[in-house]
PDB file of N, CA and C in Angstrom:
ATOM      1  N   HIS A   1      15.906  -2.301  -5.663  1.00  0.00           N
ATOM      2  CA  HIS A   1      16.805  -1.618  -5.217  1.00  0.00           C
ATOM      3  C   HIS A   1      16.729   0.119  -4.644  1.00  0.00           C
ATOM      4  N   VAL A   2      16.625  -0.129  -3.215  1.00  0.00           N
ATOM      5  CA  VAL A   2      16.342   1.244  -2.295  1.00  0.00           C
ATOM      6  C   VAL A   2      17.282   2.204  -2.049  1.00  0.00           C
ATOM      7  N   ARG A   3      16.758   3.361  -2.176  1.00  0.00           N
ATOM      8  CA  ARG A   3      18.281   4.136  -1.840  1.00  0.00           C
ATOM      9  C   ARG A   3      18.515   5.045  -1.379  1.00  0.00           C
ATOM     10  N   SER A   4      17.234   5.725  -0.258  1.00  0.00           N
ATOM     11  CA  SER A   4      17.263   5.770   0.837  1.00  0.00           C
ATOM     12  C   SER A   4      15.948   5.743   1.503  1.00  0.00           C
ATOM     13  N   ARG A   5      16.492   5.901   2.767  1.00  0.00           N
ATOM     14  CA  ARG A   5      15.077   6.008   3.507  1.00  0.00           C
ATOM     15  C   ARG A   5      15.065   6.805   4.850  1.00  0.00           C
ATOM     16  N   ARG A   6      13.814   8.187   5.017  1.00  0.00           N
ATOM     17  CA  ARG A   6      14.469   8.638   6.135  1.00  0.00           C
ATOM     18  C   ARG A   6      12.739   8.814   6.605  1.00  0.00           C
ATOM     19  N   GLN A   7      12.748   9.169   7.785  1.00  0.00           N
ATOM     20  CA  GLN A   7      11.393   9.768   8.028  1.00  0.00           C
ATOM     21  C   GLN A   7      11.513  10.969   7.945  1.00  0.00           C
ATOM     22  N   ARG A   8      10.418  12.277   8.102  1.00  0.00           N
ATOM     23  CA  ARG A   8      10.776  13.645   8.623  1.00  0.00           C
ATOM     24  C   ARG A   8       9.505  14.304   8.947  1.00  0.00           C
ATOM     25  N   GLN A   9      10.253  14.927   9.590  1.00  0.00           N
ATOM     26  CA  GLN A   9       8.789  15.711  10.325  1.00  0.00           C
ATOM     27  C   GLN A   9       8.788  16.833   9.742  1.00  0.00           C
ATOM     28  N   MET A  10       7.655  17.431   9.708  1.00  0.00           N
ATOM     29  CA  MET A  10       7.496  18.516   8.833  1.00  0.00           C
ATOM     30  C   MET A  10       6.520  19.875   9.702  1.00  0.00           C
ATOM     31  N   CYS A  11       6.830  20.910   9.600  1.00  0.00           N
ATOM     32  CA  CYS A  11       6.071  22.061  10.296  1.00  0.00           C
ATOM     33  C   CYS A  11       5.137  22.407   9.678  1.00  0.00           C
ATOM     34  N   ILE A  12       3.844  22.923  10.549  1.00  0.00           N
ATOM     35  CA  ILE A  12       2.983  22.793   9.674  1.00  0.00           C
ATOM     36  C   ILE A  12       2.742  23.792   8.452  1.00  0.00           C
ATOM     37  N   ARG A  13       1.736  23.943   7.693  1.00  0.00           N
ATOM     38  CA  ARG A  13       2.338  24.187   6.228  1.00  0.00           C
ATOM     39  C   ARG A  13       3.641  24.126   5.924  1.00  0.00           C
ATOM     40  N   ASP A  14       4.342  23.458   5.978  1.00  0.00           N
ATOM     41  CA  ASP A  14       5.932  23.056   5.541  1.00  0.00           C
ATOM     42  C   ASP A  14       5.360  22.224   4.222  1.00  0.00           C
ATOM     43  N   ARG A  15       6.109  23.066   3.234  1.00  0.00           N
ATOM     44  CA  ARG A  15       5.560  22.457   2.103  1.00  0.00           C
ATOM     45  C   ARG A  15       6.760  22.171   0.897  1.00  0.00           C
ATOM     46  N   ARG A  16       7.089  21.079   0.459  1.00  0.00           N
ATOM     47  CA  ARG A  16       8.772  20.817  -0.007  1.00  0.00           C
ATOM     48  C   ARG A  16       8.069  20.153  -1.480  1.00  0.00           C
ATOM     49  N   ARG A  17       8.259  21.258  -2.622  1.00  0.00           N
ATOM     50  CA  ARG A  17       8.532  20.235  -3.161  1.00  0.00           C
ATOM     51  C   ARG A  17       9.896  20.433  -4.631  1.00  0.00           C
ATOM     52  N   SER A  18       9.528  18.742  -4.943  1.00  0.00           N
ATOM     53  CA  SER A  18      10.649  18.384  -5.434  1.00  0.00           C
ATOM     54  C   SER A  18      10.625  18.287  -6.594  1.00  0.00           C
ATOM     55  N   ASP A  19      11.826  18.727  -7.764  1.00  0.00           N
ATOM     56  CA  ASP A  19      12.243  17.694  -8.781  1.00  0.00           C
ATOM     57  C   ASP A  19      12.035  16.681  -9.397  1.00  0.00           C
ATOM     58  N   PRO A  20      11.435  16.270 -10.621  1.00  0.00           N
ATOM     59  CA  PRO A  20      12.239  15.072 -10.841  1.00  0.00           C
ATOM     60  C   PRO A  20      13.270  14.228 -10.462  1.00  0.00           C
ATOM     61  N   HIS A  21      13.065  13.118  -9.902  1.00  0.00           N
ATOM     62  CA  HIS A  21      14.284  11.974  -9.566  1.00  0.00           C
ATOM     63  C   HIS A  21      14.425  11.484 -11.169  1.00  0.00           C
ATOM     64  N   HIS A  22      15.956  10.269 -10.420  1.00  0.00           N
ATOM     65  CA  HIS A  22      16.267   9.632 -11.751  1.00  0.00           C
ATOM     66  C   HIS A  22      14.946   8.504 -12.791  1.00  0.00           C
ATOM     67  N   PRO A  23      14.892   8.346 -13.467  1.00  0.00           N
ATOM     68  CA  PRO A  23      13.697   7.819 -14.325  1.00  0.00           C
ATOM     69  C   PRO A  23      13.668   6.675 -13.863  1.00  0.00           C
ATOM     70  N   GLY A  24      12.425   6.246 -14.153  1.00  0.00           N
ATOM     71  CA  GLY A  24      11.751   4.843 -13.207  1.00  0.00           C
ATOM     72  C   GLY A  24      11.503   4.842 -11.660  1.00  0.00           C
ATOM     73  N   THR A  25      12.421   6.040 -10.530  1.00  0.00           N
ATOM     74  CA  THR A  25      12.000   6.362  -9.868  1.00  0.00           C
ATOM     75  C   THR A  25      10.859   6.143  -8.752  1.00  0.00           C
ATOM     76  N   THR A  26       9.956   5.449  -7.924  1.00  0.00           N
ATOM     77  CA  THR A  26       9.323   4.952  -7.335  1.00  0.00           C
ATOM     78  C   THR A  26       9.581   5.597  -5.734  1.00  0.00           C
ATOM     79  N   GLU A  27       8.447   6.493  -5.416  1.00  0.00           N
ATOM     80  CA  GLU A  27       8.757   6.945  -4.074  1.00  0.00           C
ATOM     81  C   GLU A  27       7.138   6.124  -2.974  1.00  0.00           C
ATOM     82  N   HIS A  28       7.321   5.969  -2.072  1.00  0.00           N
ATOM     83  CA  HIS A  28       6.632   4.851  -1.075  1.00  0.00           C
ATOM     84  C   HIS A  28       6.912   6.245   0.159  1.00  0.00           C
ATOM     85  N   VAL A  29       5.422   6.426   0.806  1.00  0.00           N
ATOM     86  CA  VAL A  29       5.189   7.323   1.589  1.00  0.00           C
ATOM     87  C   VAL A  29       4.156   6.591   2.433  1.00  0.00           C
ATOM     88  N   VAL A  30       4.623   6.314   4.206  1.00  0.00           N
ATOM     89  CA  VAL A  30       3.707   5.760   5.277  1.00  0.00           C
ATOM     90  C   VAL A  30       3.506   7.203   6.210  1.00  0.00           C
ATOM     91  N   LEU A  31       2.448   8.194   6.341  1.00  0.00           N
ATOM     92  CA  LEU A  31       2.508   8.909   7.590  1.00  0.00           C
ATOM     93  C   LEU A  31       2.648   8.646   8.726  1.00  0.00           C
ATOM     94  N   ILE A  32       3.216   8.828   9.623  1.00  0.00           N
ATOM     95  CA  ILE A  32       3.525   8.277  10.436  1.00  0.00           C
ATOM     96  C   ILE A  32       2.289   9.108  11.830  1.00  0.00           C
ATOM     97  N   SER A  33       2.433  10.321  11.858  1.00  0.00           N
ATOM     98  CA  SER A  33       1.456  11.086  12.329  1.00  0.00           C
ATOM     99  C   SER A  33       0.976  12.668  11.731  1.00  0.00           C
ATOM    100  N   GLY A  34      -0.213  13.207  12.163  1.00  0.00           N
ATOM    101  CA  GLY A  34      -0.358  14.317  12.077  1.00  0.00           C
ATOM    102  C   GLY A  34      -1.330  14.199  10.387  1.00  0.00           C
ATOM    103  N   GLN A  35      -0.980  15.432   9.594  1.00  0.00           N
ATOM    104  CA  GLN A  35      -1.801  14.908   8.441  1.00  0.00           C
ATOM    105  C   GLN A  35      -1.045  15.494   7.241  1.00  0.00           C
ATOM    106  N   ALA A  36      -0.576  15.368   6.003  1.00  0.00           N
ATOM    107  CA  ALA A  36      -0.176  16.052   5.038  1.00  0.00           C
ATOM    108  C   ALA A  36      -0.649  15.650   3.173  1.00  0.00           C
ATOM    109  N   LEU A  37      -0.489  16.696   2.869  1.00  0.00           N
ATOM    110  CA  LEU A  37      -0.340  16.238   0.938  1.00  0.00           C
ATOM    111  C   LEU A  37       0.677  16.133   0.555  1.00  0.00           C
ATOM    112  N   ILE A  38       0.028  14.685  -0.167  1.00  0.00           N
ATOM    113  CA  ILE A  38       2.023  14.038  -0.683  1.00  0.00           C
ATOM    114  C   ILE A  38       1.693  13.727  -2.259  1.00  0.00           C
ATOM    115  N   GLY A  39       2.534  13.572  -3.251  1.00  0.00           N
ATOM    116  CA  GLY A  39       2.438  12.926  -4.045  1.00  0.00           C
ATOM    117  C   GLY A  39       2.344  13.731  -5.408  1.00  0.00           C
ATOM    118  N   PRO A  40       2.376  13.239  -6.189  1.00  0.00           N
ATOM    119  CA  PRO A  40       2.070  14.792  -7.999  1.00  0.00           C
ATOM    120  C   PRO A  40       1.899  16.133  -7.576  1.00  0.00           C
ATOM    121  N   THR A  41       2.421  16.634  -8.308  1.00  0.00           N
ATOM    122  CA  THR A  41       2.240  18.275  -7.814  1.00  0.00           C
ATOM    123  C   THR A  41       1.165  18.571  -8.223  1.00  0.00           C
ATOM    124  N   ASP A  42       0.715  17.950  -9.323  1.00  0.00           N
ATOM    125  CA  ASP A  42      -1.067  18.355  -9.601  1.00  0.00           C
ATOM    126  C   ASP A  42      -2.128  17.311  -9.025  1.00  0.00           C
ATOM    127  N   ALA A  43      -1.325  16.688  -8.469  1.00  0.00           N
ATOM    128  CA  ALA A  43      -2.900  15.742  -7.570  1.00  0.00           C
ATOM    129  C   ALA A  43      -1.877  15.132  -6.559  1.00  0.00           C
ATOM    130  N   PRO A  44      -2.058  15.831  -5.671  1.00  0.00           N
ATOM    131  CA  PRO A  44      -1.632  15.011  -3.921  1.00  0.00           C
ATOM    132  C   PRO A  44      -2.414  14.808  -3.717  1.00  0.00           C
ATOM    133  N   VAL A  45      -2.307  13.721  -2.694  1.00  0.00           N
ATOM    134  CA  VAL A  45      -3.254  12.810  -1.715  1.00  0.00           C
ATOM    135  C   VAL A  45      -3.074  13.543  -0.375  1.00  0.00           C
ATOM    136  N   LEU A  46      -4.439  13.342   0.367  1.00  0.00           N
ATOM    137  CA  LEU A  46      -4.160  14.090   1.452  1.00  0.00           C
ATOM    138  C   LEU A  46      -4.288  12.421   2.212  1.00  0.00           C
ATOM    139  N   LEU A  47      -3.090  12.540   2.914  1.00  0.00           N
ATOM    140  CA  LEU A  47      -2.890  11.457   4.231  1.00  0.00           C
ATOM    141  C   LEU A  47      -3.117  11.430   5.242  1.00  0.00           C
ATOM    142  N   ASN A  48      -3.495  10.502   6.598  1.00  0.00           N
ATOM    143  CA  ASN A  48      -3.737  10.758   7.482  1.00  0.00           C
ATOM    144  C   ASN A  48      -2.553   9.616   8.007  1.00  0.00           C
ATOM    145  N   PRO A  49      -2.880   9.381   9.142  1.00  0.00           N
ATOM    146  CA  PRO A  49      -1.683   8.251   9.894  1.00  0.00           C
ATOM    147  C   PRO A  49      -1.997   6.852   9.534  1.00  0.00           C
ATOM    148  N   GLY A  50      -0.923   6.364   9.134  1.00  0.00           N
ATOM    149  CA  GLY A  50      -1.101   4.899   8.967  1.00  0.00           C
ATOM    150  C   GLY A  50      -1.336   4.879   7.504  1.00  0.00           C
ATOM    151  N   ASP A  51      -1.469   5.431   6.871  1.00  0.00           N
ATOM    152  CA  ASP A  51      -1.500   5.811   4.796  1.00  0.00           C
ATOM    153  C   ASP A  51      -0.519   5.501   4.434  1.00  0.00           C
ATOM    154  N   TYR A  52      -0.929   4.505   3.427  1.00  0.00           N
ATOM    155  CA  TYR A  52       0.215   4.948   2.494  1.00  0.00           C
ATOM    156  C   TYR A  52       0.492   5.408   1.521  1.00  0.00           C
ATOM    157  N   LEU A  53       0.698   5.459   0.731  1.00  0.00           N
ATOM    158  CA  LEU A  53       1.118   6.178  -1.254  1.00  0.00           C
ATOM    159  C   LEU A  53       2.364   5.891  -1.443  1.00  0.00           C
ATOM    160  N   SER A  54       1.955   5.614  -3.293  1.00  0.00           N
ATOM    161  CA  SER A  54       3.176   5.110  -3.566  1.00  0.00           C
ATOM    162  C   SER A  54       2.801   6.444  -5.369  1.00  0.00           C
ATOM    163  N   TYR A  55       3.904   6.230  -5.931  1.00  0.00           N
ATOM    164  CA  TYR A  55       4.456   7.664  -7.343  1.00  0.00           C
ATOM    165  C   TYR A  55       5.166   7.463  -7.395  1.00  0.00           C
ATOM    166  N   ALA A  56       4.969   7.865  -8.771  1.00  0.00           N
ATOM    167  CA  ALA A  56       6.268   8.006  -9.414  1.00  0.00           C
ATOM    168  C   ALA A  56       7.021   9.751  -9.204  1.00  0.00           C
ATOM    169  N   GLY A  57       8.013   8.836  -8.837  1.00  0.00           N
ATOM    170  CA  GLY A  57       9.285  10.162  -7.770  1.00  0.00           C
ATOM    171  C   GLY A  57      10.269  10.416  -9.193  1.00  0.00           C
ATOM    172  N   ASP A  58       9.755   9.883 -10.446  1.00  0.00           N
ATOM    173  CA  ASP A  58      10.492  10.871 -11.697  1.00  0.00           C
ATOM    174  C   ASP A  58       9.361  11.902 -12.609  1.00  0.00           C
ATOM    175  N   ALA A  59       8.309  12.336 -11.738  1.00  0.00           N
ATOM    176  CA  ALA A  59       7.628  12.977 -12.100  1.00  0.00           C
ATOM    177  C   ALA A  59       7.817  14.539 -10.843  1.00  0.00           C
ATOM    178  N   PRO A  60       7.362  15.867 -11.216  1.00  0.00           N
ATOM    179  CA  PRO A  60       7.664  16.714  -9.798  1.00  0.00           C
ATOM    180  C   PRO A  60       6.229  16.388  -8.852  1.00  0.00           C
ATOM    181  N   HIS A  61       6.284  16.835  -7.773  1.00  0.00           N
ATOM    182  CA  HIS A  61       5.916  15.833  -6.304  1.00  0.00           C
ATOM    183  C   HIS A  61       6.023  16.682  -5.366  1.00  0.00           C
ATOM    184  N   VAL A  62       5.291  16.782  -4.309  1.00  0.00           N
ATOM    185  CA  VAL A  62       5.320  17.393  -2.882  1.00  0.00           C
ATOM    186  C   VAL A  62       4.741  16.699  -2.131  1.00  0.00           C
ATOM    187  N   PHE A  63       5.311  17.835  -0.533  1.00  0.00           N
ATOM    188  CA  PHE A  63       5.252  16.889   0.668  1.00  0.00           C
ATOM    189  C   PHE A  63       4.986  18.449   1.285  1.00  0.00           C
ATOM    190  N   GLU A  64       3.372  18.599   1.664  1.00  0.00           N
ATOM    191  CA  GLU A  64       2.708  20.172   2.666  1.00  0.00           C
ATOM    192  C   GLU A  64       2.276  19.603   3.603  1.00  0.00           C
ATOM    193  N   ALA A  65       2.662  19.678   4.937  1.00  0.00           N
ATOM    194  CA  ALA A  65       2.341  19.501   5.976  1.00  0.00           C
ATOM    195  C   ALA A  65       0.720  20.434   6.186  1.00  0.00           C
ATOM    196  N   ILE A  66      -0.397  19.185   6.858  1.00  0.00           N
ATOM    197  CA  ILE A  66      -1.774  20.222   7.084  1.00  0.00           C
ATOM    198  C   ILE A  66      -1.388  21.105   8.797  1.00  0.00           C
ATOM    199  N   VAL A  67      -1.185  19.568   8.886  1.00  0.00           N
ATOM    200  CA  VAL A  67      -1.083  19.992  10.705  1.00  0.00           C
ATOM    201  C   VAL A  67       0.244  19.374  11.458  1.00  0.00           C
ATOM    202  N   ALA A  68       0.374  20.878  12.471  1.00  0.00           N
ATOM    203  CA  ALA A  68       1.974  20.587  13.034  1.00  0.00           C
ATOM    204  C   ALA A  68       2.586  19.494  13.879  1.00  0.00           C
ATOM    205  N   GLY A  69       3.675  18.868  13.888  1.00  0.00           N
ATOM    206  CA  GLY A  69       4.117  17.951  13.936  1.00  0.00           C
ATOM    207  C   GLY A  69       4.108  16.748  13.085  1.00  0.00           C
ATOM    208  N   THR A  70       3.982  16.862  12.338  1.00  0.00           N
ATOM    209  CA  THR A  70       3.636  15.756  11.367  1.00  0.00           C
ATOM    210  C   THR A  70       4.538  15.077  10.992  1.00  0.00           C
ATOM    211  N   SER A  71       4.627  13.573  10.754  1.00  0.00           N
ATOM    212  CA  SER A  71       6.021  12.878  10.163  1.00  0.00           C
ATOM    213  C   SER A  71       5.980  11.766   8.985  1.00  0.00           C
ATOM    214  N   ALA A  72       6.686  11.224   8.391  1.00  0.00           N
ATOM    215  CA  ALA A  72       6.307  10.715   7.490  1.00  0.00           C
ATOM    216  C   ALA A  72       7.824   9.594   6.918  1.00  0.00           C
ATOM    217  N   VAL A  73       7.784   8.286   7.155  1.00  0.00           N
ATOM    218  CA  VAL A  73       8.601   7.435   6.734  1.00  0.00           C
ATOM    219  C   VAL A  73       8.636   7.518   4.658  1.00  0.00           C
ATOM    220  N   LEU A  74       9.709   7.614   4.332  1.00  0.00           N
ATOM    221  CA  LEU A  74       9.827   7.691   2.635  1.00  0.00           C
ATOM    222  C   LEU A  74      10.806   6.742   2.314  1.00  0.00           C
ATOM    223  N   ILE A  75      10.548   6.248   0.902  1.00  0.00           N
ATOM    224  CA  ILE A  75      11.918   5.502   0.982  1.00  0.00           C
ATOM    225  C   ILE A  75      11.262   5.329  -0.689  1.00  0.00           C
ATOM    226  N   SER A  76      12.853   6.449  -1.085  1.00  0.00           N
ATOM    227  CA  SER A  76      12.993   5.584  -2.972  1.00  0.00           C
ATOM    228  C   SER A  76      13.352   4.639  -3.368  1.00  0.00           C
ATOM    229  N   GLU A  77      12.217   4.521  -4.211  1.00  0.00           N
ATOM    230  CA  GLU A  77      13.020   2.528  -4.848  1.00  0.00           C
ATOM    231  C   GLU A  77      13.627   3.675  -6.580  1.00  0.00           C
ATOM    232  N   LEU A  78      14.427   2.808  -7.001  1.00  0.00           N
ATOM    233  CA  LEU A  78      15.621   2.691  -8.263  1.00  0.00           C
ATOM    234  C   LEU A  78      15.484   2.063  -8.872  1.00  0.00           C
ATOM    235  N   ARG A  79      14.979   1.974 -10.453  1.00  0.00           N
ATOM    236  CA  ARG A  79      14.970   0.775 -10.914  1.00  0.00           C
ATOM    237  C   ARG A  79      16.014   0.932 -12.149  1.00  0.00           C
TER     238      ARG A  79
END
């Protein structure tokens, strides 16, 4: 079941920390433009345009734009 789909444009050095979601949640991200550190708070991954990442959304995670105008598509999957 897909809960939400959204595109987010992040400003340079915009860092968004997210608390854990519902148990079993998986988040899927495709970076559209720019560059960002995304994923688990303790081990974010550097993404470039076209990169895809999935990670446990039921653990603390982060989105941090490295380049101005960074945008991504995020899908939260609930199980």
